[in-house]
């Protein structure tokens, strides 16, 4: 899948808004097969409740909201 090169900050701004009313809490996630290349969780307090989103780093260096495909036969 071809994705546009957007920085992680740009992707967070795209999905959560550049002017967050409350600061976002960013946590690096480890221990998941889908997160081997890199994965972060962003938590934001909203009036409707807590919102958490995951952002995944793909092999080409792009950050996306969907995990990279697992490579069968490569130790996955």
XYZ file of N, CA and C in Angstrom:
228
model
N 0.852 -1.179 0.000
C 0.000 0.000 0.000
C 0.893 1.235 0.000
N 0.643 2.150 -0.882
C 1.408 3.395 -0.976
C 0.818 4.416 -0.001
N 1.662 4.960 0.865
C 1.197 5.963 1.815
C 2.030 7.219 1.657
N 1.427 8.350 1.917
C 2.153 9.622 1.852
C 3.065 9.725 3.066
N 4.218 10.332 2.878
C 5.160 10.515 3.994
C 4.670 11.667 4.865
N 4.177 11.340 6.044
C 3.717 12.333 7.010
C 4.457 12.050 8.301
N 4.947 13.086 8.939
C 5.624 12.906 10.218
C 4.628 12.396 11.256
N 5.159 11.826 12.315
C 4.283 11.348 13.391
C 3.478 12.505 13.970
N 4.132 13.635 14.194
C 3.421 14.806 14.722
C 2.304 15.237 13.762
N 2.588 15.241 12.471
C 1.585 15.610 11.481
C 0.408 14.646 11.474
N 0.694 13.355 11.643
C -0.373 12.354 11.665
C -1.244 12.498 12.916
N -0.604 12.761 14.058
C -1.376 12.981 15.289
C -2.253 14.218 15.137
N -1.705 15.286 14.579
C -2.490 16.502 14.346
C -3.653 16.232 13.397
N -3.414 15.414 12.377
C -4.469 15.087 11.405
C -5.628 14.361 12.078
N -5.323 13.369 12.921
C -6.364 12.550 13.528
C -6.985 13.174 14.773
N -6.188 13.892 15.558
C -6.689 14.393 16.836
C -6.867 15.900 16.880
N -6.412 16.587 15.861
C -6.539 18.036 15.820
C -5.274 18.706 16.317
N -4.871 19.744 15.628
C -3.635 20.447 15.972
C -3.764 21.222 17.282
N -4.969 21.632 17.632
C -5.186 22.436 18.842
C -5.923 21.627 19.898
N -5.208 20.679 20.494
C -5.830 19.864 21.535
C -6.096 20.716 22.775
N -7.287 20.570 23.341
C -7.626 21.326 24.549
C -6.794 20.846 25.734
N -6.522 19.558 25.792
C -5.712 18.982 26.866
C -4.462 18.367 26.239
N -3.368 18.327 26.956
C -2.161 17.716 26.394
C -2.343 16.221 26.161
N -1.679 15.732 25.140
C -1.741 14.309 24.830
C -0.647 13.577 25.590
N -0.941 12.364 26.001
C 0.054 11.504 26.648
C 0.508 10.496 25.613
N 1.805 10.459 25.343
C 2.354 9.577 24.317
C 3.189 8.498 24.991
N 2.900 7.238 24.643
C 3.572 6.095 25.245
C 4.087 5.179 24.146
N 5.358 4.781 24.245
C 5.900 3.803 23.302
C 5.422 2.423 23.715
N 4.910 1.668 22.752
C 4.392 0.332 23.015
C 5.433 -0.687 22.563
N 5.703 -1.641 23.409
C 6.624 -2.730 23.064
C 5.931 -4.045 23.364
N 6.414 -5.105 22.803
C 5.964 -6.460 23.099
C 4.920 -7.000 22.139
N 4.531 -6.279 21.144
C 3.549 -6.810 20.203
C 4.216 -7.105 18.870
N 3.799 -8.177 18.222
C 4.347 -8.509 16.902
C 4.133 -7.371 15.919
N 2.968 -6.735 15.961
C 2.657 -5.649 15.039
C 3.461 -4.395 15.347
N 4.068 -4.354 16.529
C 4.787 -3.145 16.956
C 6.299 -3.304 16.868
N 6.793 -4.294 16.176
C 8.236 -4.505 16.101
C 8.962 -3.322 15.479
N 8.400 -2.722 14.450
C 9.054 -1.599 13.786
C 8.905 -0.317 14.586
N 7.887 -0.234 15.389
C 7.625 0.955 16.186
C 6.136 1.174 16.320
N 5.724 1.483 17.512
C 4.303 1.688 17.767
C 4.188 2.626 18.963
N 3.315 3.593 18.843
C 3.053 4.467 19.984
C 1.561 4.546 20.224
N 1.223 4.845 21.470
C -0.176 5.043 21.856
C -0.301 6.482 22.310
N -1.341 7.147 21.809
C -1.605 8.527 22.177
C -2.933 8.561 22.920
N -2.918 9.080 24.141
C -4.123 9.205 24.970
C -4.462 10.681 25.120
N -5.731 10.979 24.908
C -6.214 12.360 25.019
C -7.512 12.350 25.820
N -7.627 13.262 26.774
C -8.878 13.414 27.521
C -9.809 14.300 26.707
N -10.997 13.804 26.450
C -12.018 14.544 25.715
C -13.242 14.705 26.611
N -14.097 15.679 26.334
C -15.319 15.823 27.139
C -16.180 14.555 27.138
N -16.123 13.800 26.042
C -16.915 12.574 25.944
C -16.219 11.375 26.594
N -14.976 11.560 27.034
C -14.228 10.476 27.675
C -12.829 10.348 27.104
N -12.086 9.394 27.629
C -10.706 9.158 27.211
C -10.670 8.586 25.790
N -9.761 9.091 24.968
C -9.572 8.593 23.607
C -8.141 8.106 23.489
N -7.969 6.877 22.997
C -6.643 6.314 22.775
C -6.537 5.880 21.322
N -5.412 6.204 20.698
C -5.153 5.787 19.311
C -3.749 5.216 19.243
N -3.562 4.257 18.355
C -2.259 3.666 18.123
C -1.751 4.099 16.760
N -0.467 4.382 16.693
C 0.196 4.742 15.446
C 1.359 3.786 15.252
N 1.488 3.230 14.036
C 2.463 2.198 13.740
C 3.489 2.697 12.727
N 4.756 2.388 12.968
C 5.808 2.739 12.019
C 6.012 1.563 11.079
N 5.988 1.847 9.788
C 6.168 0.815 8.776
C 7.629 0.738 8.355
N 7.989 -0.312 7.638
C 9.373 -0.561 7.234
C 9.952 0.578 6.395
N 9.097 1.280 5.648
C 9.586 2.385 4.811
C 9.737 3.687 5.598
N 9.474 3.648 6.915
C 9.633 4.820 7.766
C 8.369 5.635 7.952
N 7.300 5.298 7.248
C 6.031 6.025 7.369
C 5.301 5.606 8.642
N 4.569 6.543 9.224
C 3.687 6.263 10.356
C 2.264 6.172 9.836
N 1.510 5.174 10.302
C 0.124 4.963 9.861
C -0.727 4.539 11.056
N -2.035 4.592 10.892
C -2.935 4.152 11.954
C -3.274 2.674 11.813
N -2.729 2.012 10.811
C -2.916 0.575 10.661
C -1.555 -0.105 10.789
N -1.515 -1.303 11.378
C -0.233 -1.985 11.574
C 0.327 -2.497 10.262
N 1.651 -2.657 10.192
C 2.251 -3.231 8.983
C 1.870 -4.699 8.866
N 1.871 -5.176 7.636
C 1.574 -6.594 7.404
C 2.699 -7.439 7.992
N 2.335 -8.553 8.587
C 3.336 -9.467 9.118
C 4.007 -10.181 7.966
N 5.323 -10.287 8.017
C 6.061 -10.983 6.963
C 6.227 -12.437 7.368
N 5.561 -13.311 6.660
C 5.634 -14.735 6.952
C 6.997 -15.242 6.496
N 7.660 -16.010 7.337
C 8.950 -16.575 7.001
C 10.125 -15.698 7.399
N 9.854 -14.534 7.961
C 10.915 -13.613 8.378
C 11.002 -13.563 9.901
N 10.625 -14.601 10.569
C 10.693 -14.614 12.029
C 9.452 -14.041 12.686
N 8.382 -13.868 11.905
C 7.136 -13.301 12.439
C 6.379 -14.319 13.227
